[in-house]
XYZ file of C-alpha atoms in Angstrom:
667
model
C 109.082 115.338 126.046
C 105.918 117.001 124.722
C 105.393 116.749 120.980
C 104.204 119.707 118.915
C 102.156 118.094 116.179
C 98.823 118.305 114.357
C 95.405 116.698 114.615
C 95.118 113.462 112.577
C 91.680 114.167 111.147
C 90.609 116.879 108.690
C 92.672 119.068 106.374
C 92.665 122.030 108.764
C 95.441 120.129 110.548
C 94.907 122.098 113.757
C 98.019 122.405 115.902
C 98.196 120.442 119.144
C 100.731 119.569 121.812
C 100.821 116.026 123.186
C 102.241 115.066 126.568
C 102.743 111.429 127.500
C 101.694 109.978 130.822
C 99.186 107.479 132.215
C 97.001 108.933 129.479
C 98.087 111.220 126.677
C 97.208 114.869 127.329
C 96.097 116.981 124.364
C 96.317 120.768 124.284
C 95.480 123.059 121.354
C 98.337 125.014 119.820
C 97.645 128.188 117.858
C 93.866 127.822 117.838
C 91.012 125.591 118.890
C 90.151 121.928 118.471
C 86.882 120.166 117.739
C 85.601 117.153 119.655
C 87.469 114.790 117.381
C 90.765 116.603 117.954
C 90.367 116.671 121.733
C 89.803 112.891 121.782
C 92.284 111.911 119.053
C 94.733 110.346 121.506
C 92.097 107.964 122.884
C 92.918 105.465 120.143
C 96.623 105.184 120.934
C 96.071 102.584 123.665
C 92.662 101.344 122.581
C 91.973 97.649 123.327
C 91.105 97.109 119.640
C 94.597 98.159 118.603
C 96.269 95.795 116.124
C 99.631 94.721 117.562
C 100.723 91.679 115.541
C 100.477 90.684 111.871
C 97.630 88.339 110.991
C 97.717 85.676 108.288
C 94.285 84.222 107.632
C 93.239 85.715 111.003
C 96.063 83.909 112.846
C 98.823 85.939 114.570
C 102.204 85.413 112.882
C 105.632 87.021 112.808
C 106.424 89.955 110.548
C 108.841 87.748 108.610
C 106.162 85.174 107.879
C 103.505 87.753 107.013
C 105.695 89.746 104.631
C 107.251 86.585 103.256
C 103.785 85.281 102.362
C 102.843 88.600 100.749
C 106.068 88.795 98.718
C 105.870 85.165 97.568
C 102.252 85.557 96.475
C 102.928 88.837 94.685
C 105.890 87.345 92.810
C 103.794 84.353 91.749
C 100.857 86.440 90.551
C 103.121 88.805 88.616
C 104.989 85.892 87.024
C 101.769 84.145 85.994
C 99.616 87.126 85.029
C 101.884 90.155 84.596
C 102.530 93.187 86.822
C 98.971 94.505 86.465
C 97.728 91.466 88.386
C 98.604 93.451 91.514
C 97.046 96.759 92.633
C 97.493 99.343 95.382
C 94.860 101.461 97.123
C 95.965 104.359 99.324
C 94.465 107.032 101.527
C 94.215 110.784 101.963
C 95.321 110.592 105.589
C 98.795 109.192 104.895
C 101.822 111.437 105.341
C 103.458 112.959 102.274
C 106.330 110.549 102.755
C 104.059 107.487 102.784
C 101.905 108.708 99.889
C 105.052 109.308 97.834
C 106.527 105.912 98.730
C 103.268 104.115 97.973
C 103.244 105.569 94.460
C 106.880 104.656 93.966
C 106.254 101.157 95.352
C 103.467 100.541 92.833
C 105.472 101.766 89.836
C 108.950 100.480 90.760
C 108.655 97.492 93.123
C 105.478 96.105 91.547
C 105.540 97.634 88.068
C 101.760 97.988 88.085
C 99.706 100.795 86.611
C 96.894 100.028 89.064
C 97.108 102.472 91.948
C 94.564 104.977 93.162
C 93.325 106.234 96.516
C 90.263 107.245 98.491
C 90.912 110.918 97.774
C 89.338 110.174 94.395
C 86.063 110.045 96.368
C 86.786 113.423 97.952
C 88.723 115.949 95.922
C 88.865 114.850 92.318
C 86.040 116.976 90.854
C 87.407 120.201 92.323
C 90.936 119.194 91.304
C 89.864 118.600 87.700
C 87.967 121.889 87.582
C 90.881 123.803 89.110
C 93.327 122.331 86.613
C 90.961 123.126 83.750
C 90.447 126.749 84.793
C 93.709 127.728 86.484
C 96.238 125.172 85.217
C 96.891 123.949 88.755
C 94.998 122.447 91.674
C 95.503 123.656 95.220
C 92.478 123.475 97.497
C 92.850 127.019 98.766
C 95.141 129.035 96.478
C 95.282 131.674 99.209
C 95.951 131.665 102.974
C 93.173 130.749 105.386
C 93.182 134.272 106.785
C 91.429 135.446 103.614
C 88.264 133.712 104.820
C 88.175 136.118 107.755
C 88.968 139.211 105.686
C 86.392 138.578 102.963
C 83.215 140.665 103.141
C 81.028 137.870 101.743
C 81.478 134.106 101.538
C 79.531 131.792 99.258
C 79.623 128.228 100.637
C 78.383 125.743 98.037
C 77.894 122.247 99.393
C 79.915 123.111 102.495
C 78.990 122.363 106.130
C 81.910 123.702 108.160
C 79.974 123.689 111.439
C 80.053 119.877 111.441
C 83.043 119.004 109.259
C 85.546 121.727 110.295
C 84.217 123.378 113.471
C 87.400 125.369 114.283
C 87.138 126.994 110.856
C 83.475 127.960 111.287
C 84.359 130.671 113.806
C 86.925 132.200 111.432
C 84.560 132.810 108.518
C 83.351 136.208 107.377
C 80.003 137.073 109.033
C 78.081 137.546 105.763
C 77.590 134.086 104.284
C 75.460 132.582 101.540
C 75.050 128.801 101.841
C 73.850 126.486 99.073
C 72.677 123.144 100.461
C 69.554 120.965 100.137
C 69.551 120.639 103.937
C 69.275 123.334 106.570
C 72.549 122.226 108.168
C 73.978 124.062 111.184
C 76.118 126.007 108.698
C 73.054 126.944 106.649
C 71.043 127.937 109.727
C 73.743 130.433 110.710
C 73.987 131.916 107.204
C 72.821 135.313 106.054
C 71.031 133.580 103.175
C 70.317 129.886 102.549
C 69.597 128.620 99.037
C 68.041 125.137 99.223
C 68.141 123.530 95.752
C 67.062 120.042 94.800
C 70.030 117.655 95.002
C 72.099 117.627 91.828
C 70.967 121.048 90.536
C 73.784 123.209 91.922
C 75.200 123.824 88.438
C 71.967 125.545 87.433
C 72.169 127.696 90.576
C 75.732 128.785 89.727
C 74.810 129.567 86.126
C 71.751 131.450 87.340
C 73.853 133.562 89.676
C 76.235 134.427 86.860
C 73.257 135.311 84.632
C 72.122 137.796 87.287
C 75.631 139.207 87.779
C 75.732 139.940 84.060
C 72.193 141.319 83.937
C 72.801 143.677 86.867
C 76.109 145.023 85.573
C 78.213 143.503 88.364
C 80.965 142.022 86.151
C 84.620 142.954 86.567
C 85.108 143.692 82.861
C 88.704 144.860 83.185
C 89.712 141.650 84.980
C 87.921 139.497 82.406
C 89.653 141.283 79.547
C 93.127 141.238 81.073
C 93.257 137.880 82.837
C 90.827 135.382 81.300
C 89.663 133.687 78.107
C 86.356 132.067 77.201
C 83.904 134.557 78.682
C 81.960 135.099 75.446
C 81.017 131.414 75.301
C 80.086 131.379 78.982
C 77.954 134.511 78.612
C 76.059 132.822 75.798
C 75.534 129.628 77.827
C 74.250 131.346 80.983
C 71.851 133.506 78.979
C 69.528 130.476 79.127
C 69.540 130.485 82.964
C 67.152 133.345 83.641
C 65.871 133.449 87.242
C 62.398 131.993 86.659
C 63.847 129.024 84.766
C 66.444 128.408 87.470
C 63.677 128.433 90.076
C 61.839 125.761 88.089
C 65.005 123.658 87.719
C 66.215 123.950 91.307
C 63.382 125.065 93.568
C 65.355 128.138 94.709
C 63.093 131.239 94.725
C 63.960 134.048 92.338
C 64.189 136.532 95.208
C 66.862 134.418 96.917
C 68.865 134.090 93.708
C 68.764 137.842 93.219
C 69.760 138.529 96.826
C 72.713 136.132 96.585
C 73.956 137.638 93.313
C 73.810 141.159 94.744
C 75.612 140.205 97.943
C 78.459 138.703 95.932
C 78.552 141.264 93.164
C 78.507 144.314 95.413
C 81.065 143.034 97.921
C 84.485 144.633 97.947
C 86.039 141.219 98.699
C 84.304 137.879 98.265
C 85.301 134.213 98.387
C 83.483 131.294 96.782
C 84.111 127.915 98.400
C 82.917 124.508 97.208
C 82.724 121.252 99.143
C 81.634 117.669 98.657
C 77.962 118.652 98.390
C 78.420 120.080 94.891
C 81.436 117.970 93.890
C 80.366 114.354 94.479
C 78.203 114.112 91.372
C 78.447 112.589 87.915
C 78.785 116.184 86.663
C 80.779 117.483 89.631
C 83.667 118.884 87.592
C 81.284 120.962 85.502
C 79.453 122.150 88.628
C 82.687 123.356 90.225
C 83.611 124.944 86.903
C 80.364 126.925 87.002
C 81.290 128.344 90.409
C 84.814 129.134 89.169
C 83.261 130.945 86.202
C 81.269 133.034 88.669
C 84.416 133.832 90.673
C 86.338 134.851 87.560
C 83.481 137.004 86.270
C 83.615 138.897 89.564
C 87.409 139.253 89.337
C 88.071 137.382 92.583
C 91.011 134.938 92.093
C 94.434 136.367 92.897
C 93.208 139.273 95.059
C 93.757 139.367 98.839
C 90.534 138.592 100.698
C 88.935 137.186 97.542
C 89.011 134.127 95.322
C 87.744 130.639 94.672
C 88.735 127.675 96.814
C 87.781 124.123 97.665
C 87.707 122.861 101.256
C 89.873 119.734 101.240
C 88.419 117.011 103.460
C 90.968 114.422 104.581
C 93.979 115.294 106.708
C 96.429 115.047 103.812
C 93.931 115.157 100.985
C 96.057 117.867 99.359
C 99.489 116.293 99.701
C 98.097 112.821 99.150
C 97.082 113.676 95.600
C 100.300 115.501 94.696
C 102.942 112.810 94.926
C 101.848 109.721 93.052
C 98.876 107.953 94.647
C 96.529 108.958 91.822
C 96.336 106.672 88.817
C 97.550 109.310 86.363
C 100.161 111.166 88.396
C 103.798 111.194 89.383
C 105.355 113.225 92.248
C 105.026 116.994 92.100
C 101.582 116.742 90.519
C 103.144 115.658 87.226
C 101.223 113.648 84.647
C 102.422 110.078 84.260
C 101.892 110.211 80.486
C 104.197 113.235 80.094
C 107.572 112.006 78.695
C 109.512 114.815 80.405
C 107.871 114.039 83.754
C 108.624 110.337 83.379
C 112.251 111.052 82.552
C 112.689 113.400 85.521
C 111.129 111.078 88.108
C 112.797 107.970 86.672
C 116.180 109.664 87.076
C 115.447 110.336 90.757
C 114.334 106.734 91.205
C 117.294 105.327 89.286
C 115.226 103.415 86.738
C 114.708 103.512 82.990
C 111.683 105.681 82.111
C 110.421 102.948 79.794
C 109.950 100.636 82.798
C 107.422 102.967 84.426
C 103.830 101.879 83.738
C 101.281 104.184 82.154
C 98.082 105.582 83.669
C 95.783 103.278 85.564
C 92.089 103.663 86.325
C 90.199 105.557 89.001
C 89.386 104.216 92.453
C 85.839 103.061 91.699
C 86.823 101.480 88.399
C 89.756 99.750 90.083
C 87.725 98.368 92.976
C 84.922 97.091 90.751
C 87.402 95.361 88.399
C 89.103 93.245 91.066
C 89.276 89.470 90.786
C 90.078 86.893 88.135
C 86.406 86.608 87.103
C 86.527 90.290 86.071
C 89.927 89.978 84.402
C 91.321 92.580 86.796
C 93.969 92.621 89.526
C 94.068 89.488 91.648
C 95.865 91.083 94.613
C 95.292 94.404 96.374
C 97.363 96.200 98.999
C 95.379 98.753 101.036
C 97.053 101.468 103.127
C 94.985 103.985 105.092
C 91.540 103.263 103.633
C 88.341 101.367 104.427
C 86.480 101.010 101.110
C 84.031 98.429 102.460
C 82.308 101.369 104.192
C 83.475 104.414 102.223
C 83.201 103.327 98.573
C 80.058 103.867 96.492
C 77.929 100.801 95.758
C 79.768 99.294 98.704
C 78.179 95.839 98.545
C 79.570 95.372 95.044
C 82.990 96.564 96.225
C 82.881 94.134 99.156
C 82.125 91.288 96.742
C 85.127 92.218 94.594
C 87.441 92.273 97.613
C 86.242 88.789 98.526
C 87.090 87.613 94.995
C 90.795 88.449 95.376
C 93.561 85.865 95.635
C 95.304 88.174 98.107
C 94.032 91.159 100.090
C 96.601 92.908 102.298
C 95.473 95.676 104.660
C 97.801 97.898 106.692
C 95.900 99.581 109.533
C 95.997 100.171 113.271
C 92.446 99.045 114.100
C 90.458 96.148 112.625
C 88.428 98.030 110.033
C 85.653 96.397 108.042
C 88.084 96.050 105.129
C 90.739 94.502 107.367
C 88.167 91.922 108.480
C 88.185 90.566 104.896
C 91.962 90.569 104.480
C 94.176 87.532 104.045
C 97.030 89.504 105.633
C 96.651 92.343 108.148
C 99.711 94.456 108.960
C 99.630 96.533 112.192
C 101.037 100.005 111.546
C 101.832 103.091 113.598
C 99.340 105.818 114.389
C 99.869 109.534 113.842
C 101.434 110.188 117.281
C 103.919 107.343 116.750
C 105.270 108.445 113.392
C 107.286 111.298 111.902
C 106.540 113.022 108.638
C 104.831 115.922 106.917
C 101.266 116.771 105.950
C 99.969 119.423 103.548
C 96.890 121.231 104.763
C 93.990 122.651 102.764
C 95.849 125.899 101.970
C 98.915 124.137 100.541
C 101.053 124.680 103.634
C 103.459 121.859 104.518
C 103.414 120.943 108.213
C 105.628 118.766 110.396
C 104.033 115.805 112.120
C 106.130 114.953 115.172
C 106.185 111.724 117.097
C 105.218 111.609 120.766
C 106.471 108.065 121.303
C 107.569 105.052 119.256
C 105.055 102.477 118.059
C 104.222 99.654 120.478
C 106.146 96.379 120.214
C 105.063 94.456 117.143
C 103.921 97.563 115.247
C 105.818 99.156 112.337
C 105.533 102.423 110.423
C 104.091 102.419 106.911
C 107.504 103.379 105.529
C 109.200 100.477 107.305
C 106.615 98.048 105.935
C 106.990 99.315 102.373
C 110.789 99.320 102.529
C 110.886 95.737 103.848
C 108.385 94.507 101.276
C 110.179 96.346 98.448
C 113.424 94.683 99.487
C 111.802 91.252 99.276
C 110.700 92.160 95.739
C 114.185 93.245 94.674
C 114.008 97.022 95.147
C 115.766 99.263 97.675
C 113.618 101.910 99.384
C 114.371 104.441 102.099
C 112.477 104.004 105.364
C 113.685 107.076 107.287
C 111.013 109.770 106.792
C 113.460 112.683 106.535
C 115.377 110.879 103.791
C 112.128 110.074 101.991
C 111.061 113.721 102.170
C 114.365 114.852 100.700
C 113.875 112.390 97.833
C 110.292 113.617 97.392
C 111.673 117.125 97.051
C 113.997 116.052 94.253
C 111.238 114.140 92.489
C 108.795 117.075 92.719
C 111.332 119.699 91.543
C 110.016 121.643 88.589
C 106.505 120.218 88.880
C 103.343 122.197 89.676
C 103.566 121.088 93.333
C 107.270 121.808 93.774
C 108.552 120.942 97.274
C 112.245 121.023 96.388
C 112.951 124.143 98.473
C 111.202 122.773 101.575
C 113.287 120.903 104.109
C 112.633 119.441 107.528
C 115.142 121.949 108.862
C 113.139 124.915 107.578
C 109.931 123.428 108.960
C 111.577 122.796 112.345
C 112.512 126.488 112.477
C 108.843 127.351 112.093
C 108.865 128.782 108.576
C 105.324 128.803 107.094
C 106.073 127.155 103.757
C 103.453 126.804 101.044
C 104.105 125.096 97.716
C 105.382 125.844 95.174
C 108.688 126.421 96.915
C 111.359 125.751 94.274
C 114.570 126.700 96.098
C 116.030 126.610 99.626
C 115.936 130.415 99.794
C 112.427 130.702 98.314
C 109.801 131.922 100.837
C 107.028 129.675 99.494
C 103.815 130.810 97.819
C 100.873 131.480 100.165
C 98.884 133.171 97.390
C 98.686 131.909 93.835
C 97.507 133.788 90.733
C 98.558 137.285 91.804
C 100.119 137.992 88.401
C 99.322 135.034 86.163
C 97.598 131.675 86.167
C 99.418 128.380 85.598
C 98.309 128.120 81.982
C 100.488 128.495 78.881
C 99.260 132.060 78.231
C 98.919 132.970 81.926
C 95.151 133.508 81.620
C 92.404 131.654 83.462
C 89.961 129.730 81.308
C 86.229 130.154 81.659
C 84.434 127.079 80.306
C 80.772 126.974 79.311
C 78.918 124.218 81.201
C 75.286 123.134 81.275
C 73.020 121.540 83.877
C 72.419 117.959 82.601
C 68.994 117.597 81.040
C 68.668 114.063 82.396
C 70.180 113.246 85.794
C 72.499 110.260 86.134
C 69.786 108.522 88.121
C 66.291 110.038 87.910
C 63.596 109.417 90.480
C 60.546 107.467 89.331
C 57.443 105.824 90.734
C 59.444 102.983 92.296
C 62.258 105.175 93.662
C 60.545 108.545 94.238
C 62.979 110.285 96.619
C 66.504 111.690 96.400
C 69.041 110.371 98.912
C 71.981 112.582 99.820
C 74.744 111.544 102.211
C 77.161 113.436 104.442
C 79.097 113.647 107.687
C 78.360 114.175 111.360
C 80.193 116.414 113.813
C 81.248 113.494 116.019
C 82.359 111.101 113.274
C 84.982 111.002 110.544
C 85.086 109.239 107.165
C 84.338 105.500 107.442
C 84.211 105.773 111.242
C 86.745 102.997 111.852
C 88.558 105.331 114.263
C 85.859 107.631 115.648
C 83.305 104.879 116.270
C 85.791 103.472 118.796
C 85.964 106.697 120.841
C 83.305 106.689 123.563
C 83.125 110.491 123.747
C 82.225 110.620 120.043
C 79.180 108.408 120.380
C 76.799 108.841 117.449
C 74.189 106.691 115.773
C 73.059 106.126 112.226
C 69.768 107.672 111.132
C 67.699 108.599 108.112
C 66.542 112.211 108.074
C 63.247 112.835 106.285
C 60.628 115.541 106.185
C 57.556 115.090 108.450
C 55.253 115.300 105.428
C 57.001 112.338 103.828
C 57.003 110.416 107.089
C 53.269 110.944 107.546
C 52.542 109.801 104.010
C 54.624 106.637 104.505
C 53.361 105.885 108.018
C 56.747 106.430 109.646
C 57.149 107.752 113.189
C 60.203 109.496 114.584
C 62.755 106.970 115.823
C 61.260 103.924 114.119
C 63.482 101.851 111.814
C 63.158 102.508 108.099
C 64.592 100.764 105.079
C 66.131 102.850 102.293
C 66.371 101.017 98.970
C 67.999 102.010 95.685
C 68.672 100.127 92.460
C 71.804 98.661 94.122
C 70.712 97.602 97.585
C 69.319 98.803 100.882
C 70.246 99.850 104.396
C 68.276 100.283 107.612
C 68.424 102.979 110.293
C 66.043 104.845 112.616
C 64.000 107.695 111.157
C 64.739 111.242 112.251
C 61.991 113.671 111.285
C 63.117 117.211 110.454
C 61.923 120.209 108.501
C 65.611 120.913 107.728
C 65.368 118.567 104.745
C 63.419 119.116 101.533
C 60.248 117.002 101.178
C 61.683 115.339 98.063
C 64.963 114.389 99.770
C 66.251 112.129 102.549
C 69.671 112.285 104.198
C 71.901 109.689 105.872
C 75.439 109.870 107.303
C 77.871 107.421 105.689
C 80.094 106.581 108.681
C 78.363 103.380 109.753
C 78.886 99.717 108.747
C 76.644 96.691 108.664
C 72.906 97.094 108.205
C 73.254 100.902 108.482
C 75.866 101.200 105.695
C 74.500 104.071 103.588
C 76.999 103.472 100.799
C 75.261 100.172 100.113
C 72.796 102.186 98.046
C 74.845 105.089 96.632
C 75.555 105.350 92.924
C 78.846 104.457 91.270
C 78.086 106.663 88.255
C 81.290 108.575 87.456
C 82.102 112.108 86.377
C 83.647 111.872 82.894
C 86.455 114.323 83.719
C 87.484 113.440 87.276
C 85.991 109.937 87.705
C 84.387 111.187 90.919
C 81.538 108.872 91.989
C 78.065 110.302 92.469
C 77.719 109.943 96.241
C 75.491 112.953 96.760
C 72.306 111.941 95.003
C 70.602 108.718 94.054
C 66.984 107.635 93.683
C 65.562 105.682 96.618
C 62.390 104.336 98.150
C 61.807 104.592 101.900
C 59.512 102.290 103.872
C 59.068 101.119 107.454
C 61.512 98.320 108.225
C 59.804 95.046 109.020
């Protein structure tokens, strides 16, 4: 029977229908698909598919593999305490698996050390949204608003390569802020091209102009917000000429952008990784939220602020317990009422639940007995050897572990280091739910069962929990029902959503607190999720000294990003022949001429942490003070070997998007 499901890649979660046969046929459902979606089924029968557990690279039975894991975990916990064991999850896991992984860490292991790769993706925007609105949902409005807006501001967003089906649904008048002339920027009405790391100054400069030109929504500010007086005072220092000096964006372009936004009937401001993955990313997103609030956008149809979630379940993955400081329903783990509620659902004493852990980067860099950190790590749905910042240091910490367990369906670079590898089901072999970038919960339906020797994530966790003395559900519908009870009353309340309602095709957005509740496609129509119902504007400043300044030895900025044909660490997409793509280093022809570099010749990019090598690609799309590299590739071309692990103080987001480098011909 055909299966109506969703693409396994980005947070658009485009609908598709799968039909089994000699090869799996893919057809779009309710819209289009990008190249990655069309080829998603190619991995189901790939020759690299993991089909049997591995113990020290030797195939073994499931009983032996899980028995070894359980015995080692019990020993480490007995000798060193529950925090000797850690868990690292992923933003592509189903809601059911993300929920169970958080429960597994807190109940079966008793450890406070759990985080996930969504910390690398969404955390700055999440922290800014919580600070301003009292809640974090990537898009607090339905996707259709992006079509109905008169003007879109895309800050650090490249939809043409990261979400191609969305690019055709955007309003025609677009302002793009990006240090590169990406395909998205080239199609924009106006492209602002700031120096990497100066987006906060651009946002403050735009708000300065909105104020100066009388474009504020004063009634909205008075009725629905607090903090504007302090913000007005802060942005008074960001007059256009100063912002041009700080950022390189011409005054005329700043003025044109402010007028487009301020004079639009409906406008939407969207941020993406380009402005978020910085050591001051939360403050940068806050500056764009301030701009949206000053224009009276949030809560109005066709208007607002939103963040484009990256990973397939980046939204749901951060709502139900994978983050170090959270419990299901987007509750805080240090909130006594939240602990009591979730503990009651789990049938445990609240005092047995651990407290907050540390963020993904801090966790990974603390691993190993020589650092006094966790001595065992279980990884589900992530490949930090390629995707983490300062990746060589992370790789060294993984090698220092007593036990590394990786659950995956292909032999990723992280799995290659593991003591135990557990083969798990792919998206078309598993049932569950995903939550897309607009907060809508979607059913993932199975086309066929996993191959012999392969188990679902839920089955693995339930079996392992049982060996550690806990009883977990493994049926995804039962897990979702439990998730609903655990999330009830929280900011991300799923308690009114059921598989039955989803099967009947109801479009259900959280919060949905009761079985007869229609869900909430649009937040903030009457009040924000703050104690007084008002949004908070917060004064923020462009840092006077960057986290990592350029100097004579490292004179260029490196920024990283994605390619149309690849996804995340590339462990999946690099195995699809139709998605063939190569690593490269993009640099301006003027820089190349000065350094004696020809197009296509290998270059070495070196930072204070390491180096990588890839062919040069000369392009006037990049600023002369900046080079760009995609981060999907392993080995010598691993761009995250050089990226900075400096962390945002609010969100603990690593600074992927800018670091100081030197470029030279590779010898």
